[in-house]
PDB file of C-alpha atoms in Angstrom:
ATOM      1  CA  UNK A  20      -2.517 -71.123  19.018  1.00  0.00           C
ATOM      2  CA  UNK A  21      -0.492 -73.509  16.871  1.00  0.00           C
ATOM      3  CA  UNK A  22      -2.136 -76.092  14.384  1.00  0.00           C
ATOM      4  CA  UNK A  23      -0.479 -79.255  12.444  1.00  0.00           C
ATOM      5  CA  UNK A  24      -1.506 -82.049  10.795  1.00  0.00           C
ATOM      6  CA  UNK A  25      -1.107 -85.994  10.693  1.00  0.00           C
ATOM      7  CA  UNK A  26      -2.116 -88.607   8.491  1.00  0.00           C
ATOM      8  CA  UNK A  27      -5.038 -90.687   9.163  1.00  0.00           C
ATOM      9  CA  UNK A  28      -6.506 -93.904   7.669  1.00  0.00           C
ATOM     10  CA  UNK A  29      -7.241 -94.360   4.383  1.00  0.00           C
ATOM     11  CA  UNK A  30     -10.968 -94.775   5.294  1.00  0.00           C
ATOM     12  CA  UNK A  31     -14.787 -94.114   4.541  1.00  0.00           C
ATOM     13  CA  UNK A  32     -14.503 -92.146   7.843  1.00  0.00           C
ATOM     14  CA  UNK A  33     -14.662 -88.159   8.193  1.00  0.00           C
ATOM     15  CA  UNK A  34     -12.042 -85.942   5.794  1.00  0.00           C
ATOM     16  CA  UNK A  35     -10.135 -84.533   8.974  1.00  0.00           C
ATOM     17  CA  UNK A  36     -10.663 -84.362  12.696  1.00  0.00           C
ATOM     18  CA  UNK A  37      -9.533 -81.695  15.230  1.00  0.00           C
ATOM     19  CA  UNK A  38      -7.768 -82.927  18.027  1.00  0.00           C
ATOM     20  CA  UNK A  39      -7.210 -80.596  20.519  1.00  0.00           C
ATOM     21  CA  UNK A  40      -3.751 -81.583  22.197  1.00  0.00           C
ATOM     22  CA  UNK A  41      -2.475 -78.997  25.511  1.00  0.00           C
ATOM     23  CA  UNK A  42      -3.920 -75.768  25.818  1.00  0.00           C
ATOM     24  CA  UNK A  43      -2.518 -74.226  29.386  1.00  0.00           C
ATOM     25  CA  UNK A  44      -5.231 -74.494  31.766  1.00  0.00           C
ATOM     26  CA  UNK A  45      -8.058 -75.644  29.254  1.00  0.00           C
ATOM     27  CA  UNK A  46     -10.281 -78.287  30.441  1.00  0.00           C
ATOM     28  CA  UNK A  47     -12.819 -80.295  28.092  1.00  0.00           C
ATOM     29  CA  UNK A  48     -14.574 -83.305  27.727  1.00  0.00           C
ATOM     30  CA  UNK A  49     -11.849 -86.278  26.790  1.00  0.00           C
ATOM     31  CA  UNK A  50     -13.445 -87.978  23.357  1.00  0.00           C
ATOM     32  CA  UNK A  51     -15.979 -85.325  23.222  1.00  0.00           C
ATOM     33  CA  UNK A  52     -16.521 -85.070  19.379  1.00  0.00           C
ATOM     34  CA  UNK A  53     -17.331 -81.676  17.761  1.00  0.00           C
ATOM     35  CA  UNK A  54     -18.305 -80.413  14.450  1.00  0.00           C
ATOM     36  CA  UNK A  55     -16.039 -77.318  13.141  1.00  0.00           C
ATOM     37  CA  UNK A  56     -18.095 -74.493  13.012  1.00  0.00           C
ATOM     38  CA  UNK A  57     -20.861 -75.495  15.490  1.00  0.00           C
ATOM     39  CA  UNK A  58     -20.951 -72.811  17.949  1.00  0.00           C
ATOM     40  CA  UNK A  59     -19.768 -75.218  20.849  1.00  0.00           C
ATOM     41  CA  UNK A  60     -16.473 -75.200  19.045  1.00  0.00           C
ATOM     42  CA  UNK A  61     -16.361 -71.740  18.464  1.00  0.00           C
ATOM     43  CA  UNK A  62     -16.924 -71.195  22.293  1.00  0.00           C
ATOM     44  CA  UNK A  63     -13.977 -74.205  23.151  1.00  0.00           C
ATOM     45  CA  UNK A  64     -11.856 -71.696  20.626  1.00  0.00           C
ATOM     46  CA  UNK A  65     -12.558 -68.691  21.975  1.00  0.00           C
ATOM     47  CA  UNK A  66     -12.371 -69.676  25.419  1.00  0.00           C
ATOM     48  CA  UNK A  67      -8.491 -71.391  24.213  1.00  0.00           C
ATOM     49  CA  UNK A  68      -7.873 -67.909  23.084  1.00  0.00           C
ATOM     50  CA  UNK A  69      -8.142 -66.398  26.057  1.00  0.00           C
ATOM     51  CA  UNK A  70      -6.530 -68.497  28.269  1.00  0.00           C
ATOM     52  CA  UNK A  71      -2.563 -67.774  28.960  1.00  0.00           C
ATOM     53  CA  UNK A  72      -0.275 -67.311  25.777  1.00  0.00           C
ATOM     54  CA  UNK A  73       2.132 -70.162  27.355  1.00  0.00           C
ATOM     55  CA  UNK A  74       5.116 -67.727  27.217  1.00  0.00           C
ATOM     56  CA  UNK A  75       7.351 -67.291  30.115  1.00  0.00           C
ATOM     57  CA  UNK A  76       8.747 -63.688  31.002  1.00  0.00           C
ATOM     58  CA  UNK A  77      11.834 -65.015  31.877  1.00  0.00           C
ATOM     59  CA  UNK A  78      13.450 -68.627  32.317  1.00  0.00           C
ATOM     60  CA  UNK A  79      16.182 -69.058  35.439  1.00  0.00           C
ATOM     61  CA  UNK A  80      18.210 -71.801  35.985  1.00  0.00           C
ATOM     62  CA  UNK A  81      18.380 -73.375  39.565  1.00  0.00           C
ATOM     63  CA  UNK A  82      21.374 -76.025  40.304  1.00  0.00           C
ATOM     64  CA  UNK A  83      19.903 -79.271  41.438  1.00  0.00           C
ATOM     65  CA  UNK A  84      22.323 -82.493  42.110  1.00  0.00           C
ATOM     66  CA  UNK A  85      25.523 -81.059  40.043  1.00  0.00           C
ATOM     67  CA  UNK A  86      23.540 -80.006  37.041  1.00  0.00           C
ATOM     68  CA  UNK A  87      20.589 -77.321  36.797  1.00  0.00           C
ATOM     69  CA  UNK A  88      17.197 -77.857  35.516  1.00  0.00           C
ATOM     70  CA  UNK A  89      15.069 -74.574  34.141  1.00  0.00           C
ATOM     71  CA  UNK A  90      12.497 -72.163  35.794  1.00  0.00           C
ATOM     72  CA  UNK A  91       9.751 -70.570  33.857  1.00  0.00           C
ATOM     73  CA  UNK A  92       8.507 -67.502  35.002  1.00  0.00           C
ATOM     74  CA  UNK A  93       4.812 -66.958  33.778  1.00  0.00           C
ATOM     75  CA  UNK A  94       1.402 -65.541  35.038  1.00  0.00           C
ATOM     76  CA  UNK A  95      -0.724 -68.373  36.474  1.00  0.00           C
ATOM     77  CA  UNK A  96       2.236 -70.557  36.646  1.00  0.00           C
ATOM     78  CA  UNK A  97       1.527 -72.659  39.947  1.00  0.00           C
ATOM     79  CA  UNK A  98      -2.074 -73.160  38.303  1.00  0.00           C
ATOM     80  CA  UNK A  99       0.156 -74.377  34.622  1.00  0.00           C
ATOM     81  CA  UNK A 100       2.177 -76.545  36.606  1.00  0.00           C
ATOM     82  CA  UNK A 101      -0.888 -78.546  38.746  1.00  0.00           C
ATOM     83  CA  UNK A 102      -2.904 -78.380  34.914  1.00  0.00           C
ATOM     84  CA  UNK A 103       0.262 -79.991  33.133  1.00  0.00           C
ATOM     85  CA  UNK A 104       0.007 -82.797  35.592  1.00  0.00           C
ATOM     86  CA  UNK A 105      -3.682 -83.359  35.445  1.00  0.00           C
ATOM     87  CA  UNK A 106      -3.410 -83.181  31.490  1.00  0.00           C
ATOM     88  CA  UNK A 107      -0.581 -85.658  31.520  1.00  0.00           C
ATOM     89  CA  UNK A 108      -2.513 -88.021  33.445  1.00  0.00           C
ATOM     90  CA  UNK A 109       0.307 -87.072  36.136  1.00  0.00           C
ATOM     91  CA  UNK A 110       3.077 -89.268  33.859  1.00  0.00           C
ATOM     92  CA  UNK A 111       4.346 -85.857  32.657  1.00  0.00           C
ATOM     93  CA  UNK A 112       7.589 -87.519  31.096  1.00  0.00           C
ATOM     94  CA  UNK A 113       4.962 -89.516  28.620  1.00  0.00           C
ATOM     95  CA  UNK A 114       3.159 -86.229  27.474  1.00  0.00           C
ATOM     96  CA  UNK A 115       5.581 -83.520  27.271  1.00  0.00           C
ATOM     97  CA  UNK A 116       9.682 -83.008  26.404  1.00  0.00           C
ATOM     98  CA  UNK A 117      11.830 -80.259  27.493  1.00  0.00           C
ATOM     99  CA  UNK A 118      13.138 -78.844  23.615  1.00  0.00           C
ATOM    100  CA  UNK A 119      16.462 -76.298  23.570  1.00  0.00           C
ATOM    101  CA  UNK A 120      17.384 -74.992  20.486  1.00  0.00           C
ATOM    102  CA  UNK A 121      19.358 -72.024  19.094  1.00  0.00           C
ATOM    103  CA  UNK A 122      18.458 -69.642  16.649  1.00  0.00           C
ATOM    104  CA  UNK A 123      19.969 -66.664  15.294  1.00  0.00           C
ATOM    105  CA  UNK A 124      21.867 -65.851  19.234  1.00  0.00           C
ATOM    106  CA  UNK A 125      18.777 -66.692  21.110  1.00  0.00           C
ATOM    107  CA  UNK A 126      18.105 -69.965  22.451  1.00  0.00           C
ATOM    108  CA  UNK A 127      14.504 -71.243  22.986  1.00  0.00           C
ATOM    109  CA  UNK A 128      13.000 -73.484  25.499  1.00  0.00           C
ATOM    110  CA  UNK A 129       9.748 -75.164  24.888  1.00  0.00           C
ATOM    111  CA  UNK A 130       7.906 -77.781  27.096  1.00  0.00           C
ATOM    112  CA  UNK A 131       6.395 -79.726  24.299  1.00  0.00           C
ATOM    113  CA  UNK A 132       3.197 -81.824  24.044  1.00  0.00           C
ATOM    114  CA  UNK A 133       3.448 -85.546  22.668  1.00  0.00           C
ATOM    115  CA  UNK A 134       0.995 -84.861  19.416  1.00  0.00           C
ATOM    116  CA  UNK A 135       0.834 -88.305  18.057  1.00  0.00           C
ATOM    117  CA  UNK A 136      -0.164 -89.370  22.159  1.00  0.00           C
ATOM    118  CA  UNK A 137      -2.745 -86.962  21.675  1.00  0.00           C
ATOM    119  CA  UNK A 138      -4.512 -88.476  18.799  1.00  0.00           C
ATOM    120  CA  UNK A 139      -4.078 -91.907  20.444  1.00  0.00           C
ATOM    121  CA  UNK A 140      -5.253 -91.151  23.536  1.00  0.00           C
ATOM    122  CA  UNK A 141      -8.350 -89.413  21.611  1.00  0.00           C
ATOM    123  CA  UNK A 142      -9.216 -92.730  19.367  1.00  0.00           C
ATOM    124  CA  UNK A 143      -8.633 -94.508  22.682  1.00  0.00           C
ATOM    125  CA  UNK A 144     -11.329 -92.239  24.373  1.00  0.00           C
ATOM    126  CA  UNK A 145     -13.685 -92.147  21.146  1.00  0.00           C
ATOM    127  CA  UNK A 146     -13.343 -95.963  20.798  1.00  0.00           C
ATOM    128  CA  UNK A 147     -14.794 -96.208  24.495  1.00  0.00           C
ATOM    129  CA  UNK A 148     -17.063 -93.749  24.121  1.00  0.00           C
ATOM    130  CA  UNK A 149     -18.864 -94.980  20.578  1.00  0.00           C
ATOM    131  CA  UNK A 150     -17.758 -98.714  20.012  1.00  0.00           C
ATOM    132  CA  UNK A 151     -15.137 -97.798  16.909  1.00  0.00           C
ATOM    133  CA  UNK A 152     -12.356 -95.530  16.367  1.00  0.00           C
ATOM    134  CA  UNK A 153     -13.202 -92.549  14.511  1.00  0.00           C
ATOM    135  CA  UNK A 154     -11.813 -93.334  10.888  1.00  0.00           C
ATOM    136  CA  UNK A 155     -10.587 -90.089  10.237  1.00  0.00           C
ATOM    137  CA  UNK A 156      -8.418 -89.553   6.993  1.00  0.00           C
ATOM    138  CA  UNK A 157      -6.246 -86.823   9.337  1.00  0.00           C
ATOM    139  CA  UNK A 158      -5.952 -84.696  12.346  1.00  0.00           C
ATOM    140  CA  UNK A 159      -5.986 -81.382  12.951  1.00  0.00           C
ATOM    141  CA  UNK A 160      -3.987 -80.648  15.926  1.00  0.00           C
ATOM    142  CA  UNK A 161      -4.212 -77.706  18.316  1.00  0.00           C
ATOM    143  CA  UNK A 162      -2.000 -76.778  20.723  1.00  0.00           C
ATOM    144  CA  UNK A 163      -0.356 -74.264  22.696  1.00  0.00           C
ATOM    145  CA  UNK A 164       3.450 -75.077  24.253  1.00  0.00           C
ATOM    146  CA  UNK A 165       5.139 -73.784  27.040  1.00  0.00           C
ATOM    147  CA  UNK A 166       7.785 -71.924  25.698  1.00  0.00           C
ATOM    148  CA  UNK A 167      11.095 -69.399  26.433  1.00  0.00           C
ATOM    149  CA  UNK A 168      12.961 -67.262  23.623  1.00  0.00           C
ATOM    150  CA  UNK A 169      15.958 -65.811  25.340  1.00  0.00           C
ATOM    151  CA  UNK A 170      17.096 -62.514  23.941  1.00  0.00           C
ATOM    152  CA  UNK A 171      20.265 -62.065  22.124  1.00  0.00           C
ATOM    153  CA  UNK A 172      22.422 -61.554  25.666  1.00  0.00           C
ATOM    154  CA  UNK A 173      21.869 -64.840  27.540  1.00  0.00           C
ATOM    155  CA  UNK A 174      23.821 -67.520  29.616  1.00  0.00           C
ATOM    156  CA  UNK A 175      22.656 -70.490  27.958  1.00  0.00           C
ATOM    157  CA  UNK A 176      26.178 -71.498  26.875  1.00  0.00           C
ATOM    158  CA  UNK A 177      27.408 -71.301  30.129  1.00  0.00           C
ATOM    159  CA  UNK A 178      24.751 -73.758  31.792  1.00  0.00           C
ATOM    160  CA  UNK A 179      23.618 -76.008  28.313  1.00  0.00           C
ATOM    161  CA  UNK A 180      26.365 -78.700  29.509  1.00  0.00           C
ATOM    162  CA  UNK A 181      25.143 -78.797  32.813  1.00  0.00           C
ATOM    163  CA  UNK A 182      21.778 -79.919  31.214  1.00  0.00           C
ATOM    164  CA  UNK A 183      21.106 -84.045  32.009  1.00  0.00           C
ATOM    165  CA  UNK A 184      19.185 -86.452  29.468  1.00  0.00           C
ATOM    166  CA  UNK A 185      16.718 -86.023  31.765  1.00  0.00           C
ATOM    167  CA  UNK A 186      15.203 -82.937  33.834  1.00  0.00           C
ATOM    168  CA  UNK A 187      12.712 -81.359  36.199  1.00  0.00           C
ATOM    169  CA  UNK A 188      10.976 -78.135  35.116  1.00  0.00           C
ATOM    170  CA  UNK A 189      10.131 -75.386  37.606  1.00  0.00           C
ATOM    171  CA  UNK A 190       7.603 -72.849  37.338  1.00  0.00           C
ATOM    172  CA  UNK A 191       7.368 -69.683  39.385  1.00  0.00           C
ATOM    173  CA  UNK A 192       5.104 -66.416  38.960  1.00  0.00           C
ATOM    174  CA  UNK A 193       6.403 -62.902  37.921  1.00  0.00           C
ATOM    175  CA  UNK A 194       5.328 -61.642  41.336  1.00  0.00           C
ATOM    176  CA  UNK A 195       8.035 -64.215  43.319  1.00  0.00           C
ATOM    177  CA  UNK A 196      10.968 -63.165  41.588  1.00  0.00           C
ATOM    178  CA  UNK A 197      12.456 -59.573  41.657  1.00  0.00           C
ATOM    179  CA  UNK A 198      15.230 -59.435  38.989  1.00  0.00           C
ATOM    180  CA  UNK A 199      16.984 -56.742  40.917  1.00  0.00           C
ATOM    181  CA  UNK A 200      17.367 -58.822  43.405  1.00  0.00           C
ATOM    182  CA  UNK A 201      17.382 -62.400  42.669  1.00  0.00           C
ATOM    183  CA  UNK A 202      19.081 -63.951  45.923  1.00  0.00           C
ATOM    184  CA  UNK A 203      15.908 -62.660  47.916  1.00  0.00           C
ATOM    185  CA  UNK A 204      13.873 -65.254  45.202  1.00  0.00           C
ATOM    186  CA  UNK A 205      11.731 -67.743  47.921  1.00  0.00           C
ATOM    187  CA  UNK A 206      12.948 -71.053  46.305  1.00  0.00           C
ATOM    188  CA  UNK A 207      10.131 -72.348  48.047  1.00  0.00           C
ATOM    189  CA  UNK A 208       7.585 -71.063  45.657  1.00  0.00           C
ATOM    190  CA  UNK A 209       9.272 -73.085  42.419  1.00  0.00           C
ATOM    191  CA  UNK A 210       7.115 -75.534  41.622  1.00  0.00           C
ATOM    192  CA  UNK A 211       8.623 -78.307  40.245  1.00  0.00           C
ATOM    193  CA  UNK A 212       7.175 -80.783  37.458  1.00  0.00           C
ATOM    194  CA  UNK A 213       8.943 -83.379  36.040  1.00  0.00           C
ATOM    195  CA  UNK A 214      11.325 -85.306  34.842  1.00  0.00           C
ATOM    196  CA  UNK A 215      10.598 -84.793  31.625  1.00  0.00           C
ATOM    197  CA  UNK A 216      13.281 -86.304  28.391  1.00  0.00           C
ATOM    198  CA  UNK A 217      15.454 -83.537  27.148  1.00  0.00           C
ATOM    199  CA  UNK A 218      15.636 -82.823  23.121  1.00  0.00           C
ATOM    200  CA  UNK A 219      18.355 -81.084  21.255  1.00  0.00           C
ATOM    201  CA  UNK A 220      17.440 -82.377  17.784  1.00  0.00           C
ATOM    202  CA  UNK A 221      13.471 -80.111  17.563  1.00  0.00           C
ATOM    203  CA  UNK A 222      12.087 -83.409  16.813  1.00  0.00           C
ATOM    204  CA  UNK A 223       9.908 -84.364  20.614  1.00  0.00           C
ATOM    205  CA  UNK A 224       8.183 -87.509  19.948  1.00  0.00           C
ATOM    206  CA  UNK A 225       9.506 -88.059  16.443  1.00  0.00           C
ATOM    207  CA  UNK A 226       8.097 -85.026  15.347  1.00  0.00           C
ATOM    208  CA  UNK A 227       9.660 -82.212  13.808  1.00  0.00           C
ATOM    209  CA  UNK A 228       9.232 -78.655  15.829  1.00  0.00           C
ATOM    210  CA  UNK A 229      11.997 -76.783  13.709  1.00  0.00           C
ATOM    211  CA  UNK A 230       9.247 -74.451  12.070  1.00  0.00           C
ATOM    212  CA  UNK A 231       7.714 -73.364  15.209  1.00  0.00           C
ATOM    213  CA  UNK A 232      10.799 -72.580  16.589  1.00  0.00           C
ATOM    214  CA  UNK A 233      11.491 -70.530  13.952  1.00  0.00           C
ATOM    215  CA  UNK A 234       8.000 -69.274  14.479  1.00  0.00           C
ATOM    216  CA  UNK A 235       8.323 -68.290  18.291  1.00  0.00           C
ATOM    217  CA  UNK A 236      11.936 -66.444  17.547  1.00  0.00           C
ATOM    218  CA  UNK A 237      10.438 -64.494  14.123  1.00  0.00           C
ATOM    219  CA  UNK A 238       7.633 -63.112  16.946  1.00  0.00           C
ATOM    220  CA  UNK A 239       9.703 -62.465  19.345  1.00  0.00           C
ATOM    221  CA  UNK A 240      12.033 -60.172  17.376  1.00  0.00           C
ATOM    222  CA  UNK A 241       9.035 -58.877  15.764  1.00  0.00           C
ATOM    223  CA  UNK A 242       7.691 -58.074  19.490  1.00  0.00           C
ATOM    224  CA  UNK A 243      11.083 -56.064  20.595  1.00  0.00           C
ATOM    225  CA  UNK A 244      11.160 -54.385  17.427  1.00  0.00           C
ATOM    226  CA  UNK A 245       7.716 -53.327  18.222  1.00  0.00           C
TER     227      UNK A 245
END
C-alpha cells in the first residue's frame, strides 16, 4: 500500500484526512468519513491488504493500428480491468495515466491513479453528503497502482517509439498466456481498458511519482535477490 500527502486549507477543520484513492478491486462507501483507528478503518485496511498487490507477472506488448499498446498479466485481471472502469466512473482517461520510466536497465510501467481527482471527487461527495466540504488542513492518500518492473533483459527499447500520446491498456490472466508458447495466446481474452494519456516525465496529474518508482524497482531487485 502506498501513502502521500497534499496540502489542505488553512482551516479550523480536522489536522489531516485519509482519502483512500484506487485500491484494485476495493469497494467502499464514496464520502463515507472514518476516524483513524476506529475499528471500521482497521477492517477497510485490512481488507485493502488483502486484496491483489497490483503487480503484473509479466507485461506483453500487442500491435494495434501501427503502434502497440501494453498487456498486463496479473491474477484477477478481467475482474481489475471491469473494477478500474467502475472506479473511474467509466472515464478511465480522467482517473488514471499510463507512466514508463527507466531505472537502473529496467523499465517500469504503472497505471496511475489521478490523486488530486481523488480528494476532489471526495470533498465533492462529503459536500453532498454533509452540507460543507470537510476543511481538512491535508490528505492522507492511499493507494495501490497497477504496476510492471521489467527485469534487466527486456524489449522496451525496441517498442518505446511505437508508444502513441495516447493508449489502450490490456489485461490478461497468468492462466491465458503460456510463455513457451506465446502465438497459441487467445487474443480474445485481453481485455482492453482505455485510452488512457501516456507519461514519460513520472509526474501523472502534476504529481511527482519519481520516488515510488524508485520504490517498486528497489523491491523488485530486493525480491530476485531473495
Amino acid at each position: 500500500m502506498r501513502r502521500v500527502e497534499l496540502p489542505g486549507s488553512d482551516s479550523d477543520g480536522p489536522n489531516s484526512v485519509v482519502v483512500v484513492s484506487y485500491v484494485p478491486l476495493l469497494a467502499g462507501e464514496p464520502g463515507r468519513v472514518l476516524s483513524v483507528g476506529d475499528e471500521e478503518f482497521n477492517r477497510l485496511m485490512a481488507e485493502a491488504d488483502s486484496l491483489p498487490s497490483g503487480l503484473a507477472d509479466a507485461c506483453l506488448w500487442m500491435a494495434d493500428n501501427g503502434g502497440v499498446f501494453p498487456v498486463f498479466v496479473l491474477p484477477q485481471a478481467h475482474a481489475i480491468a471491469d473494477h478500474v472502469l467502475a472506479w473511474a466512473e467509466n472515464q478511465p482517461g480522467d482517473w488514471f495515466a499510463l507512466c514508463f520510466a527507466e531505472r537502473r536497465g529496467r523499465y517500469v510501467a504503472t497505471l496511475f491513479p489521478n490523486l488530486v481527482g481523488s480528494v476532489d471527487r471526495f470533498e465533492a461527495t462529503h459536500l453532498v453528503r454533509y452540507g460543507d466540504v470537510s476543511k481538512a488542513a491535508g490528505y492522507e492518500l492511499v493507494f495501490r497502482p497497477i504496476a510492471f518492473v521489467s527485469n534487466p533483459r527486456h524489449t522496451f527499447r525496441r517498442v518505446k517509439a511505437l508508444i502513441g500520446s495516447t493508449t489502450m491498456v490490456g489485461f490478461m490472466e497468468p492462466s491465458d498466456f503460456t510463455p513457451a508458447a506465446p502465438a497459441s495466446m487467445d487474443l480474445t481474452r485481453i481485455h482492453r481498458v482505455g485510452p488512457f494519456r501516456v507519461c514519460w516525465d513520472a509526474k501523472p496529474f502534476g504529481f511527482d511519482i519519481d520516488t515510488i518508482v524508485e520504490q517498486l524497482v528497489a523491491s523488485d531487485e530486493q525480491f530476485e535477490s531473495d
